[in-house]
mmCIF file of C-alpha atoms and ligand atoms in Angstrom:
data_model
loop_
_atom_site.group_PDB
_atom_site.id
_atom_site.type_symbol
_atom_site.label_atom_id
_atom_site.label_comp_id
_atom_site.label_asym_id
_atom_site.label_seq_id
_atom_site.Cartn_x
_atom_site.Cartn_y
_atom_site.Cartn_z
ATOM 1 C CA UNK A 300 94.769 127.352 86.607
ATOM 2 C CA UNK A 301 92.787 123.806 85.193
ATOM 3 C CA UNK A 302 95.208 121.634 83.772
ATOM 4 C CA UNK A 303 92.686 119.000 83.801
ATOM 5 C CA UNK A 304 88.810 119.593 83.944
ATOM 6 C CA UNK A 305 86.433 116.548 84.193
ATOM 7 C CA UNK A 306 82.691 116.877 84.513
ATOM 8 C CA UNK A 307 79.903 114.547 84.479
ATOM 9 C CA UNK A 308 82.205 111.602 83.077
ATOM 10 C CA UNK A 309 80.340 108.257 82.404
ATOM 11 C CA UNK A 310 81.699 104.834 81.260
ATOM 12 C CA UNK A 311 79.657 101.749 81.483
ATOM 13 C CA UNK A 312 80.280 98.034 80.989
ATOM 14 C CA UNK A 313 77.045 96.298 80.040
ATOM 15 C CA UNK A 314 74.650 98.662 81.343
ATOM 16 C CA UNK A 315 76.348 99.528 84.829
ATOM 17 C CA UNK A 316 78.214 102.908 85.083
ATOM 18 C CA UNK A 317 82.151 101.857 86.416
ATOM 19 C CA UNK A 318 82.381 105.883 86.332
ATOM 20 C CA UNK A 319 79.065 107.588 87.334
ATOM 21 C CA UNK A 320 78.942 111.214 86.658
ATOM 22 C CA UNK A 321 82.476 111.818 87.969
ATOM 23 C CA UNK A 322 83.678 115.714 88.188
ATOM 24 C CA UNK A 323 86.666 117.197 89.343
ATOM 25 C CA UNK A 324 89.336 119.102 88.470
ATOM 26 C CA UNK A 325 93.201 119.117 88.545
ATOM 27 C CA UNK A 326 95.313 122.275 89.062
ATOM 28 C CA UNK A 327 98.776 123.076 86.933
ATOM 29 C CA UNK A 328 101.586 121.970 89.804
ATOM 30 C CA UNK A 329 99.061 120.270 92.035
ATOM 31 C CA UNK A 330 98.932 116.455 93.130
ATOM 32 C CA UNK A 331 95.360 115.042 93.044
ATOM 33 C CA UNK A 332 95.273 111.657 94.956
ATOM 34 C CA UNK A 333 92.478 109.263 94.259
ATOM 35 C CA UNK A 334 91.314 107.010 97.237
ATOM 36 C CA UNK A 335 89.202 104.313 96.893
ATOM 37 C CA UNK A 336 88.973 100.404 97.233
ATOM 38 C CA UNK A 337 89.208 97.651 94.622
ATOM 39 C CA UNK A 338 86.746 97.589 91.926
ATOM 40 C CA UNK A 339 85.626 101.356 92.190
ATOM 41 C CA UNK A 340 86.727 102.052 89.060
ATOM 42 C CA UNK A 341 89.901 104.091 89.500
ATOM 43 C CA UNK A 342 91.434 102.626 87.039
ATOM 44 C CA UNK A 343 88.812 102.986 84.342
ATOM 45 C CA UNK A 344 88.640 106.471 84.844
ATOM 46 C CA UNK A 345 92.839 106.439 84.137
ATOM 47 C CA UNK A 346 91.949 104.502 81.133
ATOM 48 C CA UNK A 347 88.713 106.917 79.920
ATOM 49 C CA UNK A 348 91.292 109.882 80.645
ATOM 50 C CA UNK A 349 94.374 108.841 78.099
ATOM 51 C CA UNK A 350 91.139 107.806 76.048
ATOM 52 C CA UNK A 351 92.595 104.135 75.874
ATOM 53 C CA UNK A 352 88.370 103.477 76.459
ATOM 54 C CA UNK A 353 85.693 105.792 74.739
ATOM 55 C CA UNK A 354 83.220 107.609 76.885
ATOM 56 C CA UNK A 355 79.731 107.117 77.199
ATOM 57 C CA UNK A 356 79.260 110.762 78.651
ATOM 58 C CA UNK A 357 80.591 113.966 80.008
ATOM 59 C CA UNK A 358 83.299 115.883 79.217
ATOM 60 C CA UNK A 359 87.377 115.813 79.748
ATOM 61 C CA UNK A 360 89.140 119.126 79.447
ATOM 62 C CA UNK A 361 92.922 119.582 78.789
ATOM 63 C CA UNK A 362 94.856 122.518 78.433
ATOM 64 C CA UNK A 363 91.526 124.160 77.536
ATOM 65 C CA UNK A 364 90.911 121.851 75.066
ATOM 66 C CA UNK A 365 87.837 119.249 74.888
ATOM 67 C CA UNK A 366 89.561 115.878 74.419
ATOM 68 C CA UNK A 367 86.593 113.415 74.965
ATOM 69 C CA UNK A 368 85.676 112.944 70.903
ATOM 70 C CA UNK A 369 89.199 113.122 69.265
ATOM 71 C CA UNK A 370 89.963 111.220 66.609
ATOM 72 C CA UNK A 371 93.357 109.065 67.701
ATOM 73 C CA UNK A 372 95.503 111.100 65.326
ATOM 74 C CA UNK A 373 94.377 114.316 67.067
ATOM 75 C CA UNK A 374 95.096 112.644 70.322
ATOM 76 C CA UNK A 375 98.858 112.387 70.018
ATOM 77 C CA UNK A 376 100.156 115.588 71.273
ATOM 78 C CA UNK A 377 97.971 115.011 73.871
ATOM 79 C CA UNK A 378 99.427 111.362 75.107
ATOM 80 C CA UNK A 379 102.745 113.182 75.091
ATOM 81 C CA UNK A 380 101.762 115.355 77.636
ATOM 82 C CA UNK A 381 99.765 112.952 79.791
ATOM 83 C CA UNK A 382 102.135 109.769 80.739
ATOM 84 C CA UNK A 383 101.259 106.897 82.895
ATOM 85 C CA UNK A 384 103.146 104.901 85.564
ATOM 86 C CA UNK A 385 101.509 101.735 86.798
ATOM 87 C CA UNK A 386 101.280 99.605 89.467
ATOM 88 C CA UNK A 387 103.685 96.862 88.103
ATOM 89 C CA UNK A 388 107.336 98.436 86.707
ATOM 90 C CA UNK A 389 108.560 94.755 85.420
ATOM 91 C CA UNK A 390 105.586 94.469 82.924
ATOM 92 C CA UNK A 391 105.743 97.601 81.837
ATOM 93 C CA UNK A 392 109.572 97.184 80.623
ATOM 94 C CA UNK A 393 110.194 95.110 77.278
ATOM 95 C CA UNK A 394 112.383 92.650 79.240
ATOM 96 C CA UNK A 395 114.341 92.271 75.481
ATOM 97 C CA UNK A 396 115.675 96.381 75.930
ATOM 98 C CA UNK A 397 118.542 97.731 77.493
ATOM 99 C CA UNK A 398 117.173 100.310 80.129
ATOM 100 C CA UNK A 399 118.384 102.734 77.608
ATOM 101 C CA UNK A 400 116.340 101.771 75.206
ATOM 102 C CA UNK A 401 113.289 101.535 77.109
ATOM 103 C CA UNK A 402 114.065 105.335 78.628
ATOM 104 C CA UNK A 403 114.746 106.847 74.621
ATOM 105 C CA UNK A 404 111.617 105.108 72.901
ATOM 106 C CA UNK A 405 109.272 108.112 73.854
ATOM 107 C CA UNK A 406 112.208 110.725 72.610
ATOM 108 C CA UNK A 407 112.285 108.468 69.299
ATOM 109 C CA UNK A 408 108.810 108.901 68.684
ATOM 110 C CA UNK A 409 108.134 112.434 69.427
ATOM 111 C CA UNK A 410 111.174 113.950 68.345
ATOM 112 C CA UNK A 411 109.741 116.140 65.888
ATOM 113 C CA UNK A 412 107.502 117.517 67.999
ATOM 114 C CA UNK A 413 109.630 118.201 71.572
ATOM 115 C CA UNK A 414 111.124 121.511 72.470
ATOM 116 C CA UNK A 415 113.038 119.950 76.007
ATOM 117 C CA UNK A 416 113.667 122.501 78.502
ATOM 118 C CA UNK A 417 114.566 120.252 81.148
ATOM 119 C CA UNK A 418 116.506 117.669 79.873
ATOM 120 C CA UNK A 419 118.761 118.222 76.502
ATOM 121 C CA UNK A 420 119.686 115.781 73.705
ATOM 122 C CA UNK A 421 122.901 116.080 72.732
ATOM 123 C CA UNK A 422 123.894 112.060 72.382
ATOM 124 C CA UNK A 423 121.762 108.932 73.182
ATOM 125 C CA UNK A 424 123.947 108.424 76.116
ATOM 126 C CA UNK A 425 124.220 111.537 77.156
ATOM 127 C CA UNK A 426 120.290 112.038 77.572
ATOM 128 C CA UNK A 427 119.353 108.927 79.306
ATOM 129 C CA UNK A 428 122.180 109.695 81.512
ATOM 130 C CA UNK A 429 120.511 112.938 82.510
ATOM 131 C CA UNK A 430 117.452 111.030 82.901
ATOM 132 C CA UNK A 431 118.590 108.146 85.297
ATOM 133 C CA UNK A 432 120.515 110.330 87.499
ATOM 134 C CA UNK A 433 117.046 112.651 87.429
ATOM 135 C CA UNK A 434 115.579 109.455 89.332
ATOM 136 C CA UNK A 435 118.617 108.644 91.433
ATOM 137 C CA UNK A 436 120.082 105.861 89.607
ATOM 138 C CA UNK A 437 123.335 105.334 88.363
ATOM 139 C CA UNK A 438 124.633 106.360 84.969
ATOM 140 C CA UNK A 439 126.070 102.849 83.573
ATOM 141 C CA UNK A 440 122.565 101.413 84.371
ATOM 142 C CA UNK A 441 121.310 102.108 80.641
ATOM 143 C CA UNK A 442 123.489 99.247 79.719
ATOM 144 C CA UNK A 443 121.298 96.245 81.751
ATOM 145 C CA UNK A 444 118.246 94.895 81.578
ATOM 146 C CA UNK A 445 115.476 95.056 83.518
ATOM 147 C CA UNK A 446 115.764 91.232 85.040
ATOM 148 C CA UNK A 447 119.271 92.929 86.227
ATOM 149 C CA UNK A 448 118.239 95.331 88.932
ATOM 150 C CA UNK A 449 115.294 95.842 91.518
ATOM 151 C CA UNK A 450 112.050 96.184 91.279
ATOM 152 C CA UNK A 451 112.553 99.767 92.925
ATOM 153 C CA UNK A 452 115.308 100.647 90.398
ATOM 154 C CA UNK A 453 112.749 99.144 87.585
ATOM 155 C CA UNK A 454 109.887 101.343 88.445
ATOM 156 C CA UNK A 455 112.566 104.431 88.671
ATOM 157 C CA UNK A 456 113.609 103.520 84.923
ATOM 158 C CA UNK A 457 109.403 103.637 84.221
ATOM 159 C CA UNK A 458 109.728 107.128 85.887
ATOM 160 C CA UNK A 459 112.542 108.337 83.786
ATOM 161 C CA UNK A 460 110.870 107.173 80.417
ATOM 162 C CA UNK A 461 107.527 108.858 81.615
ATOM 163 C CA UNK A 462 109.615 112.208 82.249
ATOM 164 C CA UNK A 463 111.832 111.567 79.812
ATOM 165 C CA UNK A 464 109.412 113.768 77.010
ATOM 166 C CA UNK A 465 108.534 116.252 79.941
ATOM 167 C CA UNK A 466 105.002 115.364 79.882
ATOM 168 C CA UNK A 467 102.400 117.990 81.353
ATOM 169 C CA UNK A 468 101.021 115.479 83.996
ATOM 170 C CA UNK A 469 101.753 112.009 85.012
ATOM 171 C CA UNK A 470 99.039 109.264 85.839
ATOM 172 C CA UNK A 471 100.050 107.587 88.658
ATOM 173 C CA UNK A 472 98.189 104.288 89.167
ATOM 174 C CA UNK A 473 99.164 102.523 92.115
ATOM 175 C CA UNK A 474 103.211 103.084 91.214
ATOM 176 C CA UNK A 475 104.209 101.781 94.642
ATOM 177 C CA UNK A 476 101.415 98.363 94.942
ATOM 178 C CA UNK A 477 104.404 96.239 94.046
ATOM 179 C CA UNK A 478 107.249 97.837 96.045
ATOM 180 C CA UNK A 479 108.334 96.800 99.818
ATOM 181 C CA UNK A 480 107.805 99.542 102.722
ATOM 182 C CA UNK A 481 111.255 101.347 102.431
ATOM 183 C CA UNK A 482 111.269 100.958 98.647
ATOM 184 C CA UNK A 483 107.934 102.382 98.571
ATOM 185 C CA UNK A 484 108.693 105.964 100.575
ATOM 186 C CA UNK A 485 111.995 106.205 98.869
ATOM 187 C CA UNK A 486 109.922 105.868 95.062
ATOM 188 C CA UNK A 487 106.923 108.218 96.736
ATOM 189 C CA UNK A 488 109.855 110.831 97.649
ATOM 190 C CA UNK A 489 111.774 111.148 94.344
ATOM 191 C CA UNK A 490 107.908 111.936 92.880
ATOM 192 C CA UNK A 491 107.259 114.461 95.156
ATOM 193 C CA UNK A 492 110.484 116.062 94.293
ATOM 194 C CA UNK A 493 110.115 115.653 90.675
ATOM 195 C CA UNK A 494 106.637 117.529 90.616
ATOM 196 C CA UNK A 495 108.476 120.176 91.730
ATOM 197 C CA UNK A 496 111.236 120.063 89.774
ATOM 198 C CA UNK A 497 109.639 119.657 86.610
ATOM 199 C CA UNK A 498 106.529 121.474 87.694
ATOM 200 C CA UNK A 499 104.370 118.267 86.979
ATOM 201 C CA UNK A 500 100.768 117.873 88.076
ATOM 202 C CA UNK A 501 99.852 114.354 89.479
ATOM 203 C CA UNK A 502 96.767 111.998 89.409
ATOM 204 C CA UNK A 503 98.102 109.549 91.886
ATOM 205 C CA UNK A 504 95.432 106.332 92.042
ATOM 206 C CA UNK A 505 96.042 104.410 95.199
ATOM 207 C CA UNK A 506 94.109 102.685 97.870
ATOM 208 C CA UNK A 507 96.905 103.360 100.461
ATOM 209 C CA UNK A 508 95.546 106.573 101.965
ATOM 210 C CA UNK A 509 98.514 106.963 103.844
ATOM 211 C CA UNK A 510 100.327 107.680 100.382
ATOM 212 C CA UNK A 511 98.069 109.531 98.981
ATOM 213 C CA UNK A 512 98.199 111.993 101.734
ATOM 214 C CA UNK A 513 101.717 112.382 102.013
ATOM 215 C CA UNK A 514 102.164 112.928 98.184
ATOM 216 C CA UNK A 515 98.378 115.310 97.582
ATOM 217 C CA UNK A 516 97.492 118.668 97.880
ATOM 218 C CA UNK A 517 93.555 117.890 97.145
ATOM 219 C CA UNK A 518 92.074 113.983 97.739
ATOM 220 C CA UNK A 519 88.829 112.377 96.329
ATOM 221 C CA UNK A 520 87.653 109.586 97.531
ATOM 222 C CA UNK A 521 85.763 106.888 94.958
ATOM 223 C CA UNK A 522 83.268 104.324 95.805
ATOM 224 C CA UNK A 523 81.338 102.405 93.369
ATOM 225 C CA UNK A 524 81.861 104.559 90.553
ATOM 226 C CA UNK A 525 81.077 107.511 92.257
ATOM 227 C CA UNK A 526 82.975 110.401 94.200
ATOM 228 C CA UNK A 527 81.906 110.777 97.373
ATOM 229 C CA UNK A 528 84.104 112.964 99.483
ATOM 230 C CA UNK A 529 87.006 116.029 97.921
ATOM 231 C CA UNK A 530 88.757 117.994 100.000
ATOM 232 C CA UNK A 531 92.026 120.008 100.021
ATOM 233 C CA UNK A 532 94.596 117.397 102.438
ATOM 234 C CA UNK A 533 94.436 119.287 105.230
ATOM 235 C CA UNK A 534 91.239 118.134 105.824
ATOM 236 C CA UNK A 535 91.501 114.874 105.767
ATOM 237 C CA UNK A 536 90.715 114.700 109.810
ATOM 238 C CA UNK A 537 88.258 117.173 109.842
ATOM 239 C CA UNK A 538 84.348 116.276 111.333
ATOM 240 C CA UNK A 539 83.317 116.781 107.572
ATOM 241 C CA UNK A 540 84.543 114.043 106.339
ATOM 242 C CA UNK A 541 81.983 111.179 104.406
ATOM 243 C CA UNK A 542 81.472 107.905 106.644
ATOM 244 C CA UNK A 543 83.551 106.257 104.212
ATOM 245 C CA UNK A 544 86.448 108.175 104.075
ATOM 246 C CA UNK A 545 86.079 108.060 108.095
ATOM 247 C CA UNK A 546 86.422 104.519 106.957
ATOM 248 C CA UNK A 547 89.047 104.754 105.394
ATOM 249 C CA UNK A 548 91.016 106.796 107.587
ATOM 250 C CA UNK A 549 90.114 103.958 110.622
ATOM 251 C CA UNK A 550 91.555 101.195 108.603
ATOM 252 C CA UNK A 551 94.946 103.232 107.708
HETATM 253 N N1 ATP B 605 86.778 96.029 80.181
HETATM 254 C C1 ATP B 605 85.837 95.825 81.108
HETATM 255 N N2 ATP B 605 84.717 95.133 80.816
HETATM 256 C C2 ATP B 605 83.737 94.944 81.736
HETATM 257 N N3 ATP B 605 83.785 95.423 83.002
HETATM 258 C C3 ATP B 605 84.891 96.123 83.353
HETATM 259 C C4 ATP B 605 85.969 96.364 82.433
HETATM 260 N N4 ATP B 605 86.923 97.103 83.075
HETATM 261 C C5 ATP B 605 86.469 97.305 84.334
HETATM 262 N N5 ATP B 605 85.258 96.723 84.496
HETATM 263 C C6 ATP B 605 84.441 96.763 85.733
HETATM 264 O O1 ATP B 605 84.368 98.111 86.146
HETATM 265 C C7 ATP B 605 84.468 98.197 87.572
HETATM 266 C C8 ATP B 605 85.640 99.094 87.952
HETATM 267 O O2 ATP B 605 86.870 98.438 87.632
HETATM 268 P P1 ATP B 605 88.292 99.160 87.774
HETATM 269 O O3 ATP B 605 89.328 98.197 87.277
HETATM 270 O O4 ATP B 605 88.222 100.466 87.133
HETATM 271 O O5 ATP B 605 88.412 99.336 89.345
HETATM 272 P P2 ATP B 605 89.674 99.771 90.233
HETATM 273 O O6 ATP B 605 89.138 100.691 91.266
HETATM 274 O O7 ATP B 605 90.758 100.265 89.361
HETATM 275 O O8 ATP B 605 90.096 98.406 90.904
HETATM 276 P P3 ATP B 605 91.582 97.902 91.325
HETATM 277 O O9 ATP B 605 92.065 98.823 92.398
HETATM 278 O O10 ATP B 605 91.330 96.511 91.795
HETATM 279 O O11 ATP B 605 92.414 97.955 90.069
HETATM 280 C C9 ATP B 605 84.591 96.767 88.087
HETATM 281 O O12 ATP B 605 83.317 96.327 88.466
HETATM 282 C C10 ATP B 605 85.106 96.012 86.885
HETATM 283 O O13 ATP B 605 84.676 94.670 86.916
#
């Protein structure tokens, strides 16, 4: 089953398409990595998909639903079950909040609205604990701030907020860039578990192809707006391969 459907997606900046008649989709449970070098516009196509940029063209289907010409108001169930984790875990933390805080202000503004199944709210404390030691950190964490542990622990506390409202799908855009080698399989490890854990489907954006492969059941691969190769990961050696994902497997 399509959790995410995209076809013929445009978005241009002064006349030249950043996304050019993109199509794909993502299944419920699956990872989807996304391949390509700087400047391809991987991340624009992130941004077009949480609709954070309007669309010049196409069409992006969620849960069966067209999502390309909501109105912001209708969009809000919809960013609760999309979440994002970027590249960069210490500017995406309010360096002013307790990792507590940070992990409950999703649950504070959807509260209305949740039905957990995962993760239960019984006390503030009691719920973020759930969540940290979901991402393998420990429970007295919540009480520091984010200049007060690592930047591996950081972008674990990014992963616990993102969970935290058990979003249908995570965005994962770059979410080890910033991270050191062993930091960076440890982080790639607890997401691979999580998906299956919490039944999550993945877009994970990366120009590591090495990480996309270990994390992906299906890989694109992006150039200039464009995707020119898709393929489940088992074939990611085969003969059939585009030149530039060839490329890009000689460089990795
Ligand atoms: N707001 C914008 N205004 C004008 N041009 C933009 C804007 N955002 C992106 N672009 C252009 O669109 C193209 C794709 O950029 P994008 O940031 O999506 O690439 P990317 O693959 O995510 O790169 P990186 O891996 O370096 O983040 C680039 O040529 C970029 O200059």
């Amino acid at each position: 089953m399509n959790l995410l459907s995209v076809k013929d997606l445009v978005k241009s900046y002064n006349g030249i398409n950043a996304v050019d008649h993109i199509s794909f989709d993502l299944k419920k449970g699956e990872c989807l990595g996304l391949v390509g070098e700087s400047g391809c516009g991987k991340s624009t196509l992130s941004r077009c998909l949480l609709r954070l940029e309007s669309v010049d063209a196409g069409s992006i289907t969620f849960k069966d639903k067209e999502i390309q010409n909501l109105s912001q108001s209708q969009l809000r169930p919809i960013r609760k079950d999309i979440q994002i984790i970027f590249q960069n875990p210490t500017a995406a933390l309010n360096p002013r909040l307790k990792i507590k805080d940070s992990i409950l202000d999703p649950y504070l503004q959807y509260q209305k609205e949740l039905s957990l199944t995962h993760f239960s709210f019984t006390s503030k404390d009691q719920y973020v604990n759930q969540l940290l030691e979901a991402v393998g950190l420990p429970k007295g964490m919540g009480d520091r701030y984010p200049h007060e542990i690592s930047g591996g622990q950081r972008q674990r506390v990014t992963i616990a907020r993102a969970i935290s409202i058990e979003p249908e799908m995570l965005i994962l855009d770059e979410p080890t860039a910033s991270l050191d080698v062993i930091t960076q399989a440890e982080v790639l490890a607890l997401l691979a578990e999580l998906r299956q854990q919490l039944q999550l489907s993945y877009l994970f954006i990366s120009h590591d192809l090495t990480a996309v492969n270990q994390l992906s059941q299906q890989i694109m691969v992006m150039k200039k707006g464009k995707i020119v190769d898709q393929f489940p990961v088992s074939q990611l050696f085969s003969e059939d391969r585009h030149s530039y994902t060839k490329e890009l497997i000689e460089i990795f």
